[in-house]
C-alpha atoms as an extended CHARMM CRD file, in Angstrom:
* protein
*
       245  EXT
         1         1  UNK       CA              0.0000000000        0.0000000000        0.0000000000  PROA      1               0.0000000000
         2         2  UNK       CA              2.6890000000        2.7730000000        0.7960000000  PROA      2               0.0000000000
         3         3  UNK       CA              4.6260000000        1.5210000000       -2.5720000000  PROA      3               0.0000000000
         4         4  UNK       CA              1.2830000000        1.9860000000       -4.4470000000  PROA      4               0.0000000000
         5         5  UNK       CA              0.5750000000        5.4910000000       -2.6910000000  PROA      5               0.0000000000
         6         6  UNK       CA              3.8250000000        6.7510000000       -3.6730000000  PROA      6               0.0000000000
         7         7  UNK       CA              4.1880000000        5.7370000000       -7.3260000000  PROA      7               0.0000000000
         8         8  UNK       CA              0.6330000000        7.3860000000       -7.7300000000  PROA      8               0.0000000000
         9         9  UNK       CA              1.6340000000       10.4060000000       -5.9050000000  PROA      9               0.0000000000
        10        10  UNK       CA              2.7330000000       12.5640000000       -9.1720000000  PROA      10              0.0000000000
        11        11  UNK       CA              2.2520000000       16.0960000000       -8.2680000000  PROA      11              0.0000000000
        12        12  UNK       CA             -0.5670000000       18.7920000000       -9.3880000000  PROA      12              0.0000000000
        13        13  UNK       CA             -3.0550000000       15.7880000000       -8.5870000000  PROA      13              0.0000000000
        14        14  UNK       CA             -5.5810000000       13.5960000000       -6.3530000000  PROA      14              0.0000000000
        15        15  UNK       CA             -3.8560000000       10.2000000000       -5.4360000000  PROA      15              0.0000000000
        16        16  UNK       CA             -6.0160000000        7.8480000000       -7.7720000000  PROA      16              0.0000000000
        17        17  UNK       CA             -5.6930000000        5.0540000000       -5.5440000000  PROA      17              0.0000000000
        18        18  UNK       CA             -6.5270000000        1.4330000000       -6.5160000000  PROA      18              0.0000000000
        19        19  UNK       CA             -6.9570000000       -2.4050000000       -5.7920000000  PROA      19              0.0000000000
        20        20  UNK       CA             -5.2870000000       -3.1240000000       -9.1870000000  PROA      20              0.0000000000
        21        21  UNK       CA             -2.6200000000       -0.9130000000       -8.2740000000  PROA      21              0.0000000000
        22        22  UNK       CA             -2.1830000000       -2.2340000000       -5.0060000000  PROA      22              0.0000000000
        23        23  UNK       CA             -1.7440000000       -5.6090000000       -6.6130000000  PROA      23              0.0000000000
        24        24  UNK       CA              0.8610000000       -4.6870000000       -8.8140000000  PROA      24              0.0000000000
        25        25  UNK       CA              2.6990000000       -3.1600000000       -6.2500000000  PROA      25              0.0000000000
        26        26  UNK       CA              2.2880000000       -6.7940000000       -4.1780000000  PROA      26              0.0000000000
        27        27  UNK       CA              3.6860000000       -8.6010000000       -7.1330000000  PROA      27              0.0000000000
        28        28  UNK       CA              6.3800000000       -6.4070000000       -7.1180000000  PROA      28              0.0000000000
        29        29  UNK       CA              7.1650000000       -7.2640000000       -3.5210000000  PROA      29              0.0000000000
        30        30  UNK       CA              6.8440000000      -10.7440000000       -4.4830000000  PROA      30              0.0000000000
        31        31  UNK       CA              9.6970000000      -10.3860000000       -7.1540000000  PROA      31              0.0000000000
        32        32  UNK       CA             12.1970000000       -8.8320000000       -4.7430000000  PROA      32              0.0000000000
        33        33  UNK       CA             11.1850000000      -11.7820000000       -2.2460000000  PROA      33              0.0000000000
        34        34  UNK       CA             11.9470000000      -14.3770000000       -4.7310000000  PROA      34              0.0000000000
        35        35  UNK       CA             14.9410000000      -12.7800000000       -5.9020000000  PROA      35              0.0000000000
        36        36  UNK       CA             16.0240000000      -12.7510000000       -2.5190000000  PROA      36              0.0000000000
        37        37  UNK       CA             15.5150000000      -16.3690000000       -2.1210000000  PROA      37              0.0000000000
        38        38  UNK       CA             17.5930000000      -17.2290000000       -5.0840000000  PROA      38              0.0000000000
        39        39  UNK       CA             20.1840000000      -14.8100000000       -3.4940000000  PROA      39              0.0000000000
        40        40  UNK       CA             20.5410000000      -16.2150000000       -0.6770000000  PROA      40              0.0000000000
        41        41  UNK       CA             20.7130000000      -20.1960000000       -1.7270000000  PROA      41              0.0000000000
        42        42  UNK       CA             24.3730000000      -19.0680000000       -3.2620000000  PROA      42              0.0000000000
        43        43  UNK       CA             27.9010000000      -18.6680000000       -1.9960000000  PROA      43              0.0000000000
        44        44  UNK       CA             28.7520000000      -15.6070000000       -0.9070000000  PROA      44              0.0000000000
        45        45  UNK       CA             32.7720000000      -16.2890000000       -1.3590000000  PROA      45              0.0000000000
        46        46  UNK       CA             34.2560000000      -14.6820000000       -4.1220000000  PROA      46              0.0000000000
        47        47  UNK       CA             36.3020000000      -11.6250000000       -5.1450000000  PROA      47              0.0000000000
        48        48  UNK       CA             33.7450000000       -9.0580000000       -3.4480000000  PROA      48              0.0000000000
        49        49  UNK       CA             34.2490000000       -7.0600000000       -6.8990000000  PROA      49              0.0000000000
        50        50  UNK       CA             32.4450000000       -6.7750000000      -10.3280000000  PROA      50              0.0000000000
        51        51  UNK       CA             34.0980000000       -9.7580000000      -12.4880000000  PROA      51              0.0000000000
        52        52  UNK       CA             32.1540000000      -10.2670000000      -15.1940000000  PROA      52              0.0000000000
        53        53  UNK       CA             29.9610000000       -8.0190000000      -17.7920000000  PROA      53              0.0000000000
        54        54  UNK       CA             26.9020000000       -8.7790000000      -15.5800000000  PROA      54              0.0000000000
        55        55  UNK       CA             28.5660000000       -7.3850000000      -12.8060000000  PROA      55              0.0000000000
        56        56  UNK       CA             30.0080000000       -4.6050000000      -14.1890000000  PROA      56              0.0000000000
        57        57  UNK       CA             26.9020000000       -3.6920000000      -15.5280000000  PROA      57              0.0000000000
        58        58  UNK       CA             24.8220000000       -4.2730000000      -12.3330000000  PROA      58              0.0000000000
        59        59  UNK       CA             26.9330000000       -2.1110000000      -10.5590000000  PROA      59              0.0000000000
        60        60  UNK       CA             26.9060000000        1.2200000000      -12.8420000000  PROA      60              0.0000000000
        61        61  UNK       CA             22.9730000000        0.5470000000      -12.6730000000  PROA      61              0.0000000000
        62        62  UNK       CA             22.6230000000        0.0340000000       -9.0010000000  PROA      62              0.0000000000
        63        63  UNK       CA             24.8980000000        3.7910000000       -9.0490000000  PROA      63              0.0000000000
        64        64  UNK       CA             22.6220000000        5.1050000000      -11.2950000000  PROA      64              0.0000000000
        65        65  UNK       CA             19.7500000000        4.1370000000       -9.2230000000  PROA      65              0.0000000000
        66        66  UNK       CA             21.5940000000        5.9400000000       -6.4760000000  PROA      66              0.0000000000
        67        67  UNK       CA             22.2100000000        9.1980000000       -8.0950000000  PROA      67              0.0000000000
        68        68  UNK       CA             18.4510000000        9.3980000000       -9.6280000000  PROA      68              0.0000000000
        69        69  UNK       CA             16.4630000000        8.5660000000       -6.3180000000  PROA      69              0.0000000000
        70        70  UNK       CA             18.8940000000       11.2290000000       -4.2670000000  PROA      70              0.0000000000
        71        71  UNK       CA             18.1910000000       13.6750000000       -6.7190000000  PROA      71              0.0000000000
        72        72  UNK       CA             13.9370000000       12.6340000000       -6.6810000000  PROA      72              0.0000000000
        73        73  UNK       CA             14.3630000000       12.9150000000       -3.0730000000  PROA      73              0.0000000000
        74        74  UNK       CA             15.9740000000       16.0010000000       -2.8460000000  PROA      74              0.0000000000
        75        75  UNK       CA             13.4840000000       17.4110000000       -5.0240000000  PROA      75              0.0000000000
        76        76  UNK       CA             10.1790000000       15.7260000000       -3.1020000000  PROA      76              0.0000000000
        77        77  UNK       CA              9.4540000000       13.7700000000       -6.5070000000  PROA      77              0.0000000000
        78        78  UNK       CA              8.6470000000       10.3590000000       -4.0830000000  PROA      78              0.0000000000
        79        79  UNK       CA              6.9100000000        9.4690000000       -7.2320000000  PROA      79              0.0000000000
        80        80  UNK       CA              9.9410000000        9.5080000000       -9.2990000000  PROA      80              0.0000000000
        81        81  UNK       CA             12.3090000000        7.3840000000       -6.6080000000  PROA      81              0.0000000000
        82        82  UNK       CA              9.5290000000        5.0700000000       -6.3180000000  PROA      82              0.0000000000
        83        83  UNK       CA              9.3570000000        4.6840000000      -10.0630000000  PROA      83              0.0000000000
        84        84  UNK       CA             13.2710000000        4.2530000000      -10.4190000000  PROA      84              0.0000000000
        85        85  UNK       CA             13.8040000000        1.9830000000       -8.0520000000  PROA      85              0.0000000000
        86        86  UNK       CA             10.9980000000       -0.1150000000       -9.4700000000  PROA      86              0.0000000000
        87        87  UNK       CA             12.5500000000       -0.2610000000      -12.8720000000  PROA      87              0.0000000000
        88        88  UNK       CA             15.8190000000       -0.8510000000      -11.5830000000  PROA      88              0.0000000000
        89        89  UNK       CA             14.8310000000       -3.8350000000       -9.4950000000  PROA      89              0.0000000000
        90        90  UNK       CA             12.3290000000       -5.6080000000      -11.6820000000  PROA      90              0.0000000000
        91        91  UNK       CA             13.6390000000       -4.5410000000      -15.2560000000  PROA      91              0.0000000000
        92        92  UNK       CA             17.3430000000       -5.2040000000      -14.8960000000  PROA      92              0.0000000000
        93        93  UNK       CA             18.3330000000       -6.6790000000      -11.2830000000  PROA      93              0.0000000000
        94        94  UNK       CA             15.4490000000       -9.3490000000      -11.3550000000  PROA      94              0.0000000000
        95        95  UNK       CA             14.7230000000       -9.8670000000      -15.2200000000  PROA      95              0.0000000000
        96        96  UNK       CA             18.1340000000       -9.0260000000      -16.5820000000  PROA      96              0.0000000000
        97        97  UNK       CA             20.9290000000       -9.2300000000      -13.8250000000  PROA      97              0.0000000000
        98        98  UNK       CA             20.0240000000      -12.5370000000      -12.1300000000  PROA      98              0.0000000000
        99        99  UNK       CA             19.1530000000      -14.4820000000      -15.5950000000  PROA      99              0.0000000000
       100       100  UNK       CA             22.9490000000      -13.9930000000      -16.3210000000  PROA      100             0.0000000000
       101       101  UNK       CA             24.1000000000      -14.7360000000      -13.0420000000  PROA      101             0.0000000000
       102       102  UNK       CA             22.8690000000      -18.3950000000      -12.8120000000  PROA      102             0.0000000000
       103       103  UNK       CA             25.3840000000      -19.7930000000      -15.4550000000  PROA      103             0.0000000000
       104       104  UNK       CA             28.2810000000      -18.1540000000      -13.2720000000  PROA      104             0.0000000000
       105       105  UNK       CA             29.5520000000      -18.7980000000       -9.7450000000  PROA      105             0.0000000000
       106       106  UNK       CA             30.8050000000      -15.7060000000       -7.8890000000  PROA      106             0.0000000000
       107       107  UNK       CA             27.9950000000      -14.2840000000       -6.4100000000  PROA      107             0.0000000000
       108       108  UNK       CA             30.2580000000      -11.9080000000       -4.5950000000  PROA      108             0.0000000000
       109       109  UNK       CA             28.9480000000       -9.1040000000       -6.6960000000  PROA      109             0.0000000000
       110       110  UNK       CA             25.5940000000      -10.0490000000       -6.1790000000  PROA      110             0.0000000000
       111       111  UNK       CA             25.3060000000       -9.8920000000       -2.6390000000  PROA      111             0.0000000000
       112       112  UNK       CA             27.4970000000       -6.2910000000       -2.7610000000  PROA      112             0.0000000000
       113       113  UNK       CA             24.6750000000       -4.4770000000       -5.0090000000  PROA      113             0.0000000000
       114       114  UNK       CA             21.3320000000       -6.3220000000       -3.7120000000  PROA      114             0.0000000000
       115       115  UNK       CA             22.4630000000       -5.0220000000       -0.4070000000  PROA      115             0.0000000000
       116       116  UNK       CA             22.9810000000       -1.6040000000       -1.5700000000  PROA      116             0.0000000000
       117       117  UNK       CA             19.4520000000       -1.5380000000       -3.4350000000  PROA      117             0.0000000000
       118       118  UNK       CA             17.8860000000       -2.6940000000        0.0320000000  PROA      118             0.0000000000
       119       119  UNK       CA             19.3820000000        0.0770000000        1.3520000000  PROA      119             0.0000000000
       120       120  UNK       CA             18.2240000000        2.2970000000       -1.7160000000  PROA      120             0.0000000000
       121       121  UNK       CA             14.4090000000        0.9100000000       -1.5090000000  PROA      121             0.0000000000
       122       122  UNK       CA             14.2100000000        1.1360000000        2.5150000000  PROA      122             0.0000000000
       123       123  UNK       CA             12.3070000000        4.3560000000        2.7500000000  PROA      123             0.0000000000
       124       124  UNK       CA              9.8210000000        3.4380000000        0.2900000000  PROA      124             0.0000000000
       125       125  UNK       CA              9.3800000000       -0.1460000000        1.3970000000  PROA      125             0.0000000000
       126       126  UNK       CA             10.4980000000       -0.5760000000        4.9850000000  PROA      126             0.0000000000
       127       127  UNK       CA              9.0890000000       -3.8370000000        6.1290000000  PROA      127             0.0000000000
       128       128  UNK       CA             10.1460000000       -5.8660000000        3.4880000000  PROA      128             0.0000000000
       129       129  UNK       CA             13.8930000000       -4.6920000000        3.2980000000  PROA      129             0.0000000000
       130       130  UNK       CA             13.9950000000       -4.8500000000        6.8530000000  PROA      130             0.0000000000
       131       131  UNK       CA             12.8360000000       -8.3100000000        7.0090000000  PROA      131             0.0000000000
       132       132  UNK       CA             15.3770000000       -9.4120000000        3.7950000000  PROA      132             0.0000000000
       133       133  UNK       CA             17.7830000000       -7.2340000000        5.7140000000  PROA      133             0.0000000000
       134       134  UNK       CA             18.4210000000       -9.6250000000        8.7660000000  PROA      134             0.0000000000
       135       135  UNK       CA             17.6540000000      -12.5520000000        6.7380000000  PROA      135             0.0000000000
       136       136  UNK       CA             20.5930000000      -12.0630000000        4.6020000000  PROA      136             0.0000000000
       137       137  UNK       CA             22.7250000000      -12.2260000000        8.2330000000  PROA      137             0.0000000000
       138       138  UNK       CA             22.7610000000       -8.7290000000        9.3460000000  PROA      138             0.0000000000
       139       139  UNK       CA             21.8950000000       -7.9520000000       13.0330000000  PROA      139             0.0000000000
       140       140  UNK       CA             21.7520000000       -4.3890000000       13.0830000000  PROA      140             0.0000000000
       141       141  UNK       CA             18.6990000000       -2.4320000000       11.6610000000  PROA      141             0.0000000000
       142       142  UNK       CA             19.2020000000       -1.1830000000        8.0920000000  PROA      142             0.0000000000
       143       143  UNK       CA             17.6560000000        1.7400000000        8.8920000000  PROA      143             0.0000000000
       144       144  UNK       CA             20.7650000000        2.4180000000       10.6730000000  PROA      144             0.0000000000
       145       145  UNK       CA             22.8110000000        1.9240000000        7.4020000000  PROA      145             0.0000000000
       146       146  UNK       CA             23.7160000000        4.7930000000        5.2790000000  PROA      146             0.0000000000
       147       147  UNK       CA             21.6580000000        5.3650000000        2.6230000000  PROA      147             0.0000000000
       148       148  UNK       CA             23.5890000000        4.9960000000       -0.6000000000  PROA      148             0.0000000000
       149       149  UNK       CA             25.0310000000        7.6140000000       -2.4900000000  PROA      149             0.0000000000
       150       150  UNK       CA             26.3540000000        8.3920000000       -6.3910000000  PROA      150             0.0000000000
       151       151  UNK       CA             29.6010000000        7.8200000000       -6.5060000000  PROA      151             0.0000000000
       152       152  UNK       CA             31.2070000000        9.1080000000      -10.1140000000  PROA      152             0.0000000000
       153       153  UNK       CA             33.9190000000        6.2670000000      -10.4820000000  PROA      153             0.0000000000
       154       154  UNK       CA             31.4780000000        3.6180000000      -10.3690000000  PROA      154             0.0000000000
       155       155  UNK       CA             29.9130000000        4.4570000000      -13.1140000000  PROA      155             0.0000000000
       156       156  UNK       CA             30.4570000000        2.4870000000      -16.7160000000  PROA      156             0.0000000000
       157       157  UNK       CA             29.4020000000        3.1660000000      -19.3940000000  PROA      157             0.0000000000
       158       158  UNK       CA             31.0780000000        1.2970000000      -21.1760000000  PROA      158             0.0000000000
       159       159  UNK       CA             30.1250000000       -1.8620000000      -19.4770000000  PROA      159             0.0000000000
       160       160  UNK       CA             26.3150000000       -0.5580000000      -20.0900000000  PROA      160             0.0000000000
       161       161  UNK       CA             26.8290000000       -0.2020000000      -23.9160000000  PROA      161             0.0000000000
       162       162  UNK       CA             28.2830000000       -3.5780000000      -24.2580000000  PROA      162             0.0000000000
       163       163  UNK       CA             25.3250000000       -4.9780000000      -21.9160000000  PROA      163             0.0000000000
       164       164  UNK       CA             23.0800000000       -2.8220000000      -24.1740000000  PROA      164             0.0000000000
       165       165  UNK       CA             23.9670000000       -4.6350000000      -27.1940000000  PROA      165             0.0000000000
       166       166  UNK       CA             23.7050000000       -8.0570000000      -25.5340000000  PROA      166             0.0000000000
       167       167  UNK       CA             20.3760000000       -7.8510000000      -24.5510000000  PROA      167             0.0000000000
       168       168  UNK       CA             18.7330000000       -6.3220000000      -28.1260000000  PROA      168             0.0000000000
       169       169  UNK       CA             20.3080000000       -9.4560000000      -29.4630000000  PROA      169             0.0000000000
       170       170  UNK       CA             18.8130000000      -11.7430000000      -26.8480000000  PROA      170             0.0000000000
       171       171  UNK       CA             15.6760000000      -10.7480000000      -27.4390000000  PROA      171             0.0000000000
       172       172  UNK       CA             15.5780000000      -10.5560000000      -31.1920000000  PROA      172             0.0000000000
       173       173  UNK       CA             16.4600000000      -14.2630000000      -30.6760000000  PROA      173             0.0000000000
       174       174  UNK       CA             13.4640000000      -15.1610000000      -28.4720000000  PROA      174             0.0000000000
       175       175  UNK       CA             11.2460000000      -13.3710000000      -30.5690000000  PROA      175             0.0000000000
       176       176  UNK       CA             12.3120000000      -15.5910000000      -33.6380000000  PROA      176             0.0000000000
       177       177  UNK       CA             12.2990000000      -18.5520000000      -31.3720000000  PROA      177             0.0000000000
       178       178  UNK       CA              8.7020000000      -17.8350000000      -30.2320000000  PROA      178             0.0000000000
       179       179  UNK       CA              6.6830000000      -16.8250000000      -33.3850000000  PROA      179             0.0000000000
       180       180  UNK       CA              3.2140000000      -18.3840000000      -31.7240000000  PROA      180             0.0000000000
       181       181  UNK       CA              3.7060000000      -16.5170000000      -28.5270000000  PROA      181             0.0000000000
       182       182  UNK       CA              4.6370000000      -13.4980000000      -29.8770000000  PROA      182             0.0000000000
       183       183  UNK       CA              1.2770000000      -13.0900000000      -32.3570000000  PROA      183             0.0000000000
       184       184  UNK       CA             -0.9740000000      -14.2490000000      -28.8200000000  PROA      184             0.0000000000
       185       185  UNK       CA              0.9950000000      -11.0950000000      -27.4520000000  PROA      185             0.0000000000
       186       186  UNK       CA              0.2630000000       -8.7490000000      -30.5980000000  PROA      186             0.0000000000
       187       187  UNK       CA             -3.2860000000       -9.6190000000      -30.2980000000  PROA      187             0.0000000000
       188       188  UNK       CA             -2.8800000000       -8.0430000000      -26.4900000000  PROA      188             0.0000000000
       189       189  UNK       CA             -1.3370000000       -5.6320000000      -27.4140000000  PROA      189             0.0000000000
       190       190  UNK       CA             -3.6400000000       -4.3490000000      -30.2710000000  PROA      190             0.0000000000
       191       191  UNK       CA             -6.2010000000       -4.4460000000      -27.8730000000  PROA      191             0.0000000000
       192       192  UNK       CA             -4.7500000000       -2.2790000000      -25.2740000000  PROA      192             0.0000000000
       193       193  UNK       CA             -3.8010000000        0.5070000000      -27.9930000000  PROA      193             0.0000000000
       194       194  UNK       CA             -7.5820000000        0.6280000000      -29.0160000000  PROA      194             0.0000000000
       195       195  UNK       CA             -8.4440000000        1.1640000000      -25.6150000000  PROA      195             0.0000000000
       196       196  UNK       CA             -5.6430000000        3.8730000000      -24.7670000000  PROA      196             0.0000000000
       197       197  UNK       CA             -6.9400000000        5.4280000000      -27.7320000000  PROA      197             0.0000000000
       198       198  UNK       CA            -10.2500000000        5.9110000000      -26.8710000000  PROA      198             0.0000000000
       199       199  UNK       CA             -9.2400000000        7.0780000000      -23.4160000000  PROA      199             0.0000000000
       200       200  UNK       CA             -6.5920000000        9.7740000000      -24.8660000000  PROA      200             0.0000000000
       201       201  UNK       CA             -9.6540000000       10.6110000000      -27.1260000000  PROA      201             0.0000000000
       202       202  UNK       CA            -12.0190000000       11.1940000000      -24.8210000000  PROA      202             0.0000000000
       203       203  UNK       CA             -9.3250000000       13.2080000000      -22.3890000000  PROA      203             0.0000000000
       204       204  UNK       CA             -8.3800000000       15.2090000000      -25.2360000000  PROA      204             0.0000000000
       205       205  UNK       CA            -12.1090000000       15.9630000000      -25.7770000000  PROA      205             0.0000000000
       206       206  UNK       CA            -12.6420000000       17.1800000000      -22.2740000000  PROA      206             0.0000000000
       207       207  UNK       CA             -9.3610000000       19.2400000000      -21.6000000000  PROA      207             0.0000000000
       208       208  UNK       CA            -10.0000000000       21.3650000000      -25.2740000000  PROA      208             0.0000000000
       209       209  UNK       CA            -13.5930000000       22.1290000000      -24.5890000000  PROA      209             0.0000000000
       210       210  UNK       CA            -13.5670000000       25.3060000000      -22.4430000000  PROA      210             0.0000000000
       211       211  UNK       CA            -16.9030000000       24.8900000000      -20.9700000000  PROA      211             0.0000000000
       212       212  UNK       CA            -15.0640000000       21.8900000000      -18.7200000000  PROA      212             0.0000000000
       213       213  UNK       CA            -12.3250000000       24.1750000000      -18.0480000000  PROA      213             0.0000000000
       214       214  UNK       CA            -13.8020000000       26.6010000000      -16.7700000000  PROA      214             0.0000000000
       215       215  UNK       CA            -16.2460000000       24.4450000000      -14.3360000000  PROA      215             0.0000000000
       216       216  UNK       CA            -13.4440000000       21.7700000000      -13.8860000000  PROA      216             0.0000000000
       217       217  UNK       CA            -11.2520000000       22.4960000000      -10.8030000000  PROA      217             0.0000000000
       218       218  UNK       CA             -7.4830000000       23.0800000000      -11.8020000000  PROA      218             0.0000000000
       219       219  UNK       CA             -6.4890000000       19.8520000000       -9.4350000000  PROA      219             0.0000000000
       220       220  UNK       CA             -8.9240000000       18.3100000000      -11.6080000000  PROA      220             0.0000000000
       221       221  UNK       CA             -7.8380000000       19.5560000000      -15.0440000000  PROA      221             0.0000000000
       222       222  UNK       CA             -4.1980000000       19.0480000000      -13.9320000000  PROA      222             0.0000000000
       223       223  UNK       CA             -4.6360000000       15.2320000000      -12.7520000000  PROA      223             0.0000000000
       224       224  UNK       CA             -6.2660000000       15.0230000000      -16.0390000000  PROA      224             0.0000000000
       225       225  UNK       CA             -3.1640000000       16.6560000000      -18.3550000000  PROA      225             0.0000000000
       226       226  UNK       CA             -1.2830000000       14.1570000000      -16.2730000000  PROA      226             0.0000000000
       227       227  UNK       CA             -2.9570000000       11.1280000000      -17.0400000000  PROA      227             0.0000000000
       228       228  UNK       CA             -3.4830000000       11.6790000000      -20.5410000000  PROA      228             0.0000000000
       229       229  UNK       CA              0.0750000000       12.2930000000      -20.5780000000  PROA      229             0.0000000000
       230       230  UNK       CA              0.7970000000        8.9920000000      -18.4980000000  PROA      230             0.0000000000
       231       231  UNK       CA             -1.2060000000        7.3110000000      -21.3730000000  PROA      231             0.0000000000
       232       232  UNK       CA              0.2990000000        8.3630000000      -24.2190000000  PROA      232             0.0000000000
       233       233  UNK       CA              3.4800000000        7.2380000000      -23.0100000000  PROA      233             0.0000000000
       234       234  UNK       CA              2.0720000000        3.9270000000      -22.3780000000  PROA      234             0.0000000000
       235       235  UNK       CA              0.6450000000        4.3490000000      -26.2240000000  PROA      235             0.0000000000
       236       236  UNK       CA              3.8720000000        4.7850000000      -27.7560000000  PROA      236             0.0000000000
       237       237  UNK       CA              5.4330000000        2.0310000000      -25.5710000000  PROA      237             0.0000000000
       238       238  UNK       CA              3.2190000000       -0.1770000000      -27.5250000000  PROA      238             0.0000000000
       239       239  UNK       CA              2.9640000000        0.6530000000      -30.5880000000  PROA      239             0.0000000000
       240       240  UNK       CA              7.0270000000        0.5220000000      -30.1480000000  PROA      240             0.0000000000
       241       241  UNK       CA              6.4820000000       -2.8420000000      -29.1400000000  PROA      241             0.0000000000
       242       242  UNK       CA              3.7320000000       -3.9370000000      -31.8640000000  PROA      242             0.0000000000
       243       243  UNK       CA              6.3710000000       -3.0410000000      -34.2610000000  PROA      243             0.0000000000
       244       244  UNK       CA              8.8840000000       -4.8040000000      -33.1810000000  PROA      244             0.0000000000
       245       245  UNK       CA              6.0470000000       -8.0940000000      -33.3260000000  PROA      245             0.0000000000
């Protein structure tokens, strides 16, 4: 619940508040918990530094993560540390990070940059990282710990372009390995662009007539701009992605 309040907490607007939200942000919880699970059933020996692409590339991410949620924080966008830390934990720790981990066997890394985005996530998400906290063999609170900060020469880009490349060309291969799945996913998706276009339609409608706009409270008009704005982002994510079926 406080992960779904603050991702919907953009400013200029009501908090629209809701079960299906709530549910994502559960699933989400249940990610890092699994994750954590994995984590934990692995050696921790190892060099203690990045070794590999994976880790390199883990490691300018996890910094990255660092620098933006400071910065969202600084600026009392909760919103926008909520959304970053998000990405960065199910996109490309969970999804990404860990696939390529299981073929190798220093999990050194691992365990150096899961800590620090436990650390990173606390504020947002306190009971679970507290919990994962002790159970990866810390005694001390980590609300005690300090909370991470950007540091410049950890960051690689290099590592990040090379990982970039990597992962276009895994995925062009499991979209040619997967032809029925992928036209059961264009159908989806062609179904959830009609729908965000009639929604952006209808928004558009209301915010250009000014009879609404000048009945309409501006917390009203202004939650509107912002979800019409959040769906057209969503629109162009999949048409991107209808394309690329």
């Amino acid at each position: 619940v406080r992960f779904a309040l603050l991702v919907s907490a953009a400013p200029g607007g009501d908090i629209a508040l809701s079960e299906d939200r709530i549910d994502a942000e559960k699933a989400f919880a249940n990610k890092i918990w699994n994750a954590s699970r994995l984590l934990f059933s692995k050696p921790r020996e190892g060099a203690g530094k990045p070794e590999s692409l994976a880790d390199r590339w883990i490691a300018s991410r996890v910094n990255a993560c660092a620098e933006a949620a400071n910065r969202a924080f600084e600026q009392h966008r909760y919103h926008e540390a909520a959304d970053t830390l998000y990405h960065f934990w199910w996109d490309e720790f969970c999804d990404w990070y860990l696939e390529f981990k299981k073929k190798e066997s220093d999990w050194s890394c691992a365990f150096e940059v899961y800590e620090k985005a436990l650390r990173l996530l606390h504020p947002l998400m306190p009971f679970l990282t507290e919990e994962l906290w002790h159970r990866s063999g810390h005694e001390g609170s980590i609300a005690l710990e300090r909370y991470p900060q950007f540091d410049p020469a950890a960051a690689d880009p290099e590592a990040e372009a090379s990982m970039a490349i990597v992962q276009a060309e895994i995925v062009e291969k499991r979209r040619a390995l997967a032809p029925r799945e992928e036209a059961v996913d264009r159908a989806r998706i062609e179904k959830e662009i009609e729908q965000l276009e009639k929604v952006i339609a209808n928004s558009s409608r209301q915010l250009e007539s000014e009879e609404f706009l000048k009945k309409a409270p501006e917390k009203v008009v202004a939650a509107m701009r912002a979800k019409k704005a959040e769906y057209e982002g969503q629109l162009e994510k999949n048409r991107a992605a209808l394309a690329g079926t």
